XYZ file of C-alpha atoms in Angstrom:
354
model
C 10.142 103.859 -94.322
C 10.818 107.567 -94.305
C 9.028 107.904 -90.975
C 11.378 105.309 -89.490
C 14.445 107.207 -90.818
C 13.131 110.508 -89.527
C 12.604 108.983 -86.099
C 16.164 107.654 -86.011
C 17.522 111.079 -87.013
C 15.583 112.773 -84.251
C 16.988 110.307 -81.730
C 20.547 111.125 -82.899
C 19.883 114.863 -82.589
C 18.560 114.432 -79.062
C 21.534 112.266 -78.054
C 24.026 114.737 -79.555
C 22.322 117.693 -77.942
C 22.306 115.911 -74.615
C 26.040 115.106 -74.985
C 27.032 118.672 -75.776
C 24.746 120.027 -73.055
C 26.248 117.680 -70.463
C 29.755 118.524 -71.681
C 29.058 122.235 -71.384
C 27.634 121.782 -67.904
C 30.682 119.759 -66.765
C 33.278 122.089 -68.326
C 35.151 124.285 -65.838
C 34.594 128.016 -66.128
C 37.995 129.683 -66.514
C 39.531 133.107 -66.979
C 42.176 133.767 -69.612
C 44.853 136.352 -70.279
C 46.572 137.132 -73.548
C 50.277 136.807 -74.276
C 51.303 140.364 -75.165
C 54.426 142.217 -76.178
C 55.825 144.776 -73.777
C 58.489 145.548 -71.178
C 59.369 143.919 -67.885
C 61.466 145.116 -64.978
C 62.846 142.984 -62.189
C 62.764 144.788 -58.853
C 63.760 143.998 -55.291
C 61.491 145.307 -52.548
C 63.094 145.941 -49.164
C 62.289 147.685 -45.907
C 64.850 150.276 -44.849
C 65.420 152.155 -41.599
C 66.571 155.757 -41.157
C 69.880 155.751 -39.239
C 72.813 158.065 -38.552
C 76.266 156.678 -37.822
C 77.346 160.030 -36.360
C 75.675 159.471 -33.006
C 77.769 160.046 -29.866
C 77.254 159.579 -26.152
C 78.797 162.462 -24.208
C 80.108 161.598 -20.741
C 81.409 163.545 -17.772
C 85.175 164.003 -18.010
C 85.544 165.023 -14.356
C 84.181 163.985 -10.987
C 81.856 166.649 -9.691
C 78.425 168.169 -9.267
C 76.301 169.354 -12.185
C 75.826 173.088 -11.766
C 73.641 173.696 -14.843
C 71.877 171.849 -17.670
C 71.864 174.005 -20.815
C 70.159 171.635 -23.285
C 67.235 169.237 -23.179
C 66.138 166.217 -25.198
C 64.934 167.361 -28.613
C 67.021 170.556 -28.679
C 68.850 171.375 -31.900
C 72.421 172.448 -31.136
C 75.431 173.780 -33.008
C 79.009 172.536 -32.816
C 80.523 173.781 -29.550
C 77.194 174.472 -27.828
C 77.512 174.038 -24.042
C 75.073 171.324 -22.963
C 75.949 171.181 -19.255
C 78.355 172.705 -16.726
C 80.054 170.871 -13.863
C 81.364 172.485 -10.679
C 84.542 174.206 -11.890
C 85.648 176.003 -8.717
C 88.445 173.565 -7.892
C 89.617 173.490 -11.513
C 89.633 177.302 -11.586
C 91.646 177.483 -8.350
C 94.210 174.998 -9.658
C 94.439 176.980 -12.884
C 95.034 180.228 -10.993
C 97.748 178.551 -8.905
C 99.416 177.121 -12.016
C 99.326 180.551 -13.642
C 101.063 182.131 -10.663
C 103.689 179.373 -10.607
C 104.336 179.920 -14.301
C 105.028 183.610 -13.687
C 107.370 182.692 -10.823
C 109.345 180.250 -12.983
C 109.568 182.812 -15.785
C 111.151 185.222 -13.301
C 113.509 182.521 -11.994
C 114.625 181.788 -15.555
C 115.246 185.478 -16.207
C 117.358 185.662 -13.025
C 119.304 182.509 -13.940
C 119.934 183.911 -17.418
C 121.272 187.217 -16.019
C 123.504 185.344 -13.554
C 124.937 183.162 -16.309
C 125.643 186.183 -18.499
C 127.481 187.889 -15.586
C 129.542 184.783 -14.734
C 130.454 184.282 -18.408
C 131.694 187.896 -18.572
C 133.741 187.479 -15.409
C 135.122 184.165 -16.681
C 136.342 185.813 -19.873
C 138.111 188.427 -17.699
C 139.635 185.692 -15.555
C 137.673 186.690 -12.468
C 135.370 183.627 -12.193
C 136.204 179.967 -11.701
C 135.157 177.163 -14.008
C 133.071 175.732 -11.193
C 131.075 178.957 -10.867
C 130.507 178.981 -14.642
C 129.309 175.365 -14.643
C 126.981 175.969 -11.717
C 125.388 179.005 -13.367
C 124.846 177.053 -16.577
C 123.227 174.197 -14.646
C 121.029 176.685 -12.801
C 119.750 178.118 -16.081
C 119.008 174.640 -17.491
C 117.136 173.788 -14.301
C 115.143 177.021 -14.534
C 114.246 176.269 -18.155
C 113.035 172.765 -17.239
C 111.013 174.128 -14.312
C 109.386 176.681 -16.604
C 108.383 173.954 -19.078
C 106.897 171.888 -16.242
C 104.966 174.912 -14.991
C 103.631 175.573 -18.497
C 102.510 171.932 -18.787
C 100.774 172.140 -15.396
C 98.979 175.291 -16.535
C 97.818 173.591 -19.755
C 96.630 170.535 -17.805
C 94.594 172.651 -15.413
C 93.179 174.668 -18.307
C 92.041 171.365 -19.820
C 90.415 170.384 -16.513
C 88.555 173.684 -16.488
C 87.476 173.241 -20.114
C 86.263 169.721 -19.323
C 83.879 171.146 -16.761
C 81.785 172.233 -19.740
C 80.101 169.480 -21.772
C 79.963 170.648 -25.403
C 78.416 169.197 -28.545
C 81.157 168.045 -30.954
C 79.022 168.840 -34.007
C 75.731 170.360 -35.126
C 72.892 168.007 -34.350
C 69.975 167.119 -32.104
C 69.994 166.000 -28.479
C 68.130 162.688 -28.511
C 68.822 161.644 -24.914
C 69.498 163.448 -21.622
C 70.300 161.375 -18.546
C 71.377 163.792 -15.773
C 70.012 166.773 -13.855
C 71.265 169.840 -11.995
C 72.633 169.016 -8.536
C 73.545 165.444 -9.413
C 77.015 164.237 -8.379
C 78.847 162.425 -11.156
C 81.947 160.361 -11.596
C 84.063 160.752 -14.703
C 82.656 158.534 -17.452
C 78.983 158.908 -16.474
C 76.796 159.306 -19.613
C 75.081 162.703 -19.831
C 73.754 163.224 -23.364
C 73.367 161.459 -26.674
C 73.623 163.671 -29.762
C 72.953 162.727 -33.381
C 74.505 164.804 -36.154
C 72.405 166.902 -38.509
C 74.404 165.556 -41.435
C 75.083 161.891 -42.117
C 71.523 160.534 -42.113
C 71.166 157.488 -44.374
C 68.621 154.756 -45.065
C 69.859 151.219 -44.411
C 68.210 148.053 -45.727
C 69.188 144.390 -45.609
C 69.457 142.392 -48.832
C 69.268 138.609 -48.706
C 72.718 137.085 -49.155
C 71.350 135.231 -52.191
C 70.458 138.538 -53.881
C 73.366 140.776 -52.893
C 75.324 140.038 -56.096
C 72.461 141.662 -58.033
C 72.924 145.059 -56.370
C 75.736 147.535 -56.987
C 76.889 151.030 -56.082
C 74.916 153.637 -58.040
C 71.923 151.361 -58.627
C 68.703 153.446 -58.729
C 66.070 153.011 -56.026
C 62.610 154.424 -55.444
C 61.783 155.290 -51.829
C 58.425 155.750 -50.144
C 57.028 156.043 -46.643
C 53.680 155.156 -45.116
C 53.929 158.319 -43.011
C 53.760 160.409 -46.199
C 51.314 158.299 -48.189
C 51.703 158.709 -51.922
C 55.104 160.397 -51.651
C 57.778 158.646 -53.718
C 61.269 159.911 -54.423
C 64.452 158.636 -56.021
C 67.936 157.884 -54.736
C 70.682 155.352 -55.413
C 72.693 152.780 -53.491
C 75.768 154.511 -52.062
C 77.310 151.776 -49.889
C 77.315 147.984 -49.658
C 78.592 146.228 -46.532
C 81.766 144.172 -47.036
C 80.498 141.330 -44.843
C 77.444 139.097 -44.430
C 75.457 139.495 -41.197
C 73.044 137.043 -39.607
C 69.954 139.168 -38.853
C 67.280 137.705 -36.589
C 64.200 136.799 -38.608
C 65.899 137.537 -41.936
C 68.743 135.030 -42.076
C 72.045 135.951 -43.669
C 71.903 139.418 -45.193
C 74.107 142.162 -46.597
C 73.417 145.758 -45.535
C 73.083 148.457 -48.196
C 72.705 152.202 -47.685
C 71.431 155.170 -49.650
C 71.176 158.898 -48.928
C 67.599 160.159 -48.486
C 68.183 162.803 -51.173
C 66.953 166.388 -51.473
C 63.434 165.329 -52.505
C 62.880 163.285 -49.339
C 60.209 164.382 -46.860
C 61.114 164.983 -43.233
C 62.368 161.678 -41.799
C 62.899 160.643 -38.187
C 65.622 158.341 -36.900
C 64.286 154.803 -36.698
C 61.506 155.459 -39.220
C 60.871 152.689 -41.752
C 61.077 153.433 -45.475
C 60.057 151.191 -48.369
C 62.981 150.630 -50.755
C 62.280 149.526 -54.335
C 65.516 148.542 -56.107
C 65.587 148.346 -59.913
C 67.592 145.229 -60.839
C 67.104 144.742 -64.602
C 64.785 145.860 -67.435
C 64.123 144.395 -70.891
C 61.869 145.857 -73.604
C 59.918 144.585 -76.636
C 59.480 141.032 -75.371
C 56.574 138.610 -74.934
C 55.231 138.657 -71.391
C 52.757 136.500 -69.523
C 51.383 136.939 -65.979
C 53.041 134.710 -63.392
C 49.625 133.646 -62.115
C 49.023 131.889 -65.451
C 52.127 129.693 -65.041
C 52.614 126.510 -63.036
C 56.057 125.376 -61.855
C 56.209 121.616 -62.380
C 59.779 121.342 -61.066
C 62.477 123.857 -60.126
C 63.016 126.071 -63.169
C 60.472 124.206 -65.351
C 57.075 125.756 -66.088
C 53.909 124.964 -68.004
C 50.838 126.862 -69.123
C 47.402 125.873 -70.389
C 45.974 127.621 -73.450
C 42.317 127.709 -74.453
C 41.908 125.684 -77.667
C 38.382 125.027 -78.941
C 36.816 124.516 -75.543
C 39.672 122.438 -74.194
C 42.714 123.189 -72.044
C 45.940 122.349 -73.869
C 49.157 121.989 -71.884
C 52.214 123.816 -73.204
C 55.713 123.634 -71.678
C 57.174 127.146 -71.539
C 60.578 128.685 -70.973
C 60.746 131.977 -69.084
C 63.472 134.550 -68.570
C 63.371 137.709 -66.451
C 60.573 137.952 -63.893
C 58.977 140.822 -62.000
C 56.536 140.675 -59.118
C 53.629 140.050 -61.522
C 54.933 138.990 -64.939
C 57.505 136.779 -66.645
C 59.459 137.149 -69.868
C 58.310 134.425 -72.288
C 61.291 132.902 -74.098
C 59.626 129.868 -75.721
C 56.415 127.834 -75.751
C 53.718 130.419 -76.533
C 53.004 132.982 -79.231
C 51.745 136.540 -79.096
C 47.954 136.570 -78.795
C 47.629 133.086 -77.251
C 44.910 132.954 -74.592
C 46.433 131.473 -71.461
C 44.178 130.027 -68.773
C 44.531 131.413 -65.259
C 44.147 128.323 -63.005
C 42.993 130.251 -59.906
C 43.923 127.269 -57.744
C 42.319 124.665 -60.013
C 44.250 121.593 -61.173
C 43.922 121.460 -64.953
C 44.578 118.442 -67.162
C 45.631 118.389 -70.782
C 42.499 118.112 -72.963
C 40.119 118.969 -70.143
C 36.829 120.630 -71.115
C 36.756 124.300 -70.176
C 34.651 127.330 -70.963
C 35.135 131.055 -70.536
C 33.661 132.412 -67.366
């Protein structure tokens, strides 16, 4: 009798062992992460470009031949530096002529003034007619007008002479030169492009759906692949008043920031990584985003490890960063959350730690 009972017990042990062995073999190996308490910061990562709005194209203001090129592409220049000189011989001759005519009209005015004074004296003595007095007054007025016209002609020809020199309007760098000595130009022909030393900014485009989350004075962290490992701080200084449709990016809003004193040497057109701090919360429960599954827009679930089985838990999240989410409801501190790693888990499914 006892032998029969012992045999039955052994059969049960073998069956149970086989069941648990098969269950263990069929259980998925999973990784888990713990729900912990900490801080989370939402950030916006953008790509910015170094630009300078104070960039001008300098053109010839006169028709003429280039007599000399004084600056080349890449040269650093000061405000007023002569970049090129046009043939000024005609302008100089016209200026000399206008100067001589001005002297002549000054002398004519002096003579008309003396004549008027003499006629007025004779008129008071009764020795000059009213007609003679009127004519002398008209002659002086005409001489005054002629002198003003001569002065204006002199100023105009001085301007023509000045325009024969192409000067930089501000301190900066010549980034383009498009003419050479001996070349004949018409007025309006581009000669140089100069970018100002001051006024360099970094411009980035924020998606129109995110622009309401940025504001003037918002801190940013900047970095550049050219200077690997170099990071420096700045803040948003300008936000565009309009939305722009940028090719490949959709509707965006431009934002700008100054490079700041800590910035490395930057070139126009260089790309800079812009990391914008949007919001930060502390002392909260956080869970990695990779451990969450979005079942519908705004609704998430997680699977926790519970005695060798995956248990589904609906969760509510708040602020998110690139890697983590604020846990508002659904899990507790210390819960072990399964990382799906692309697997489709079911509630109650057998799992085991990898």
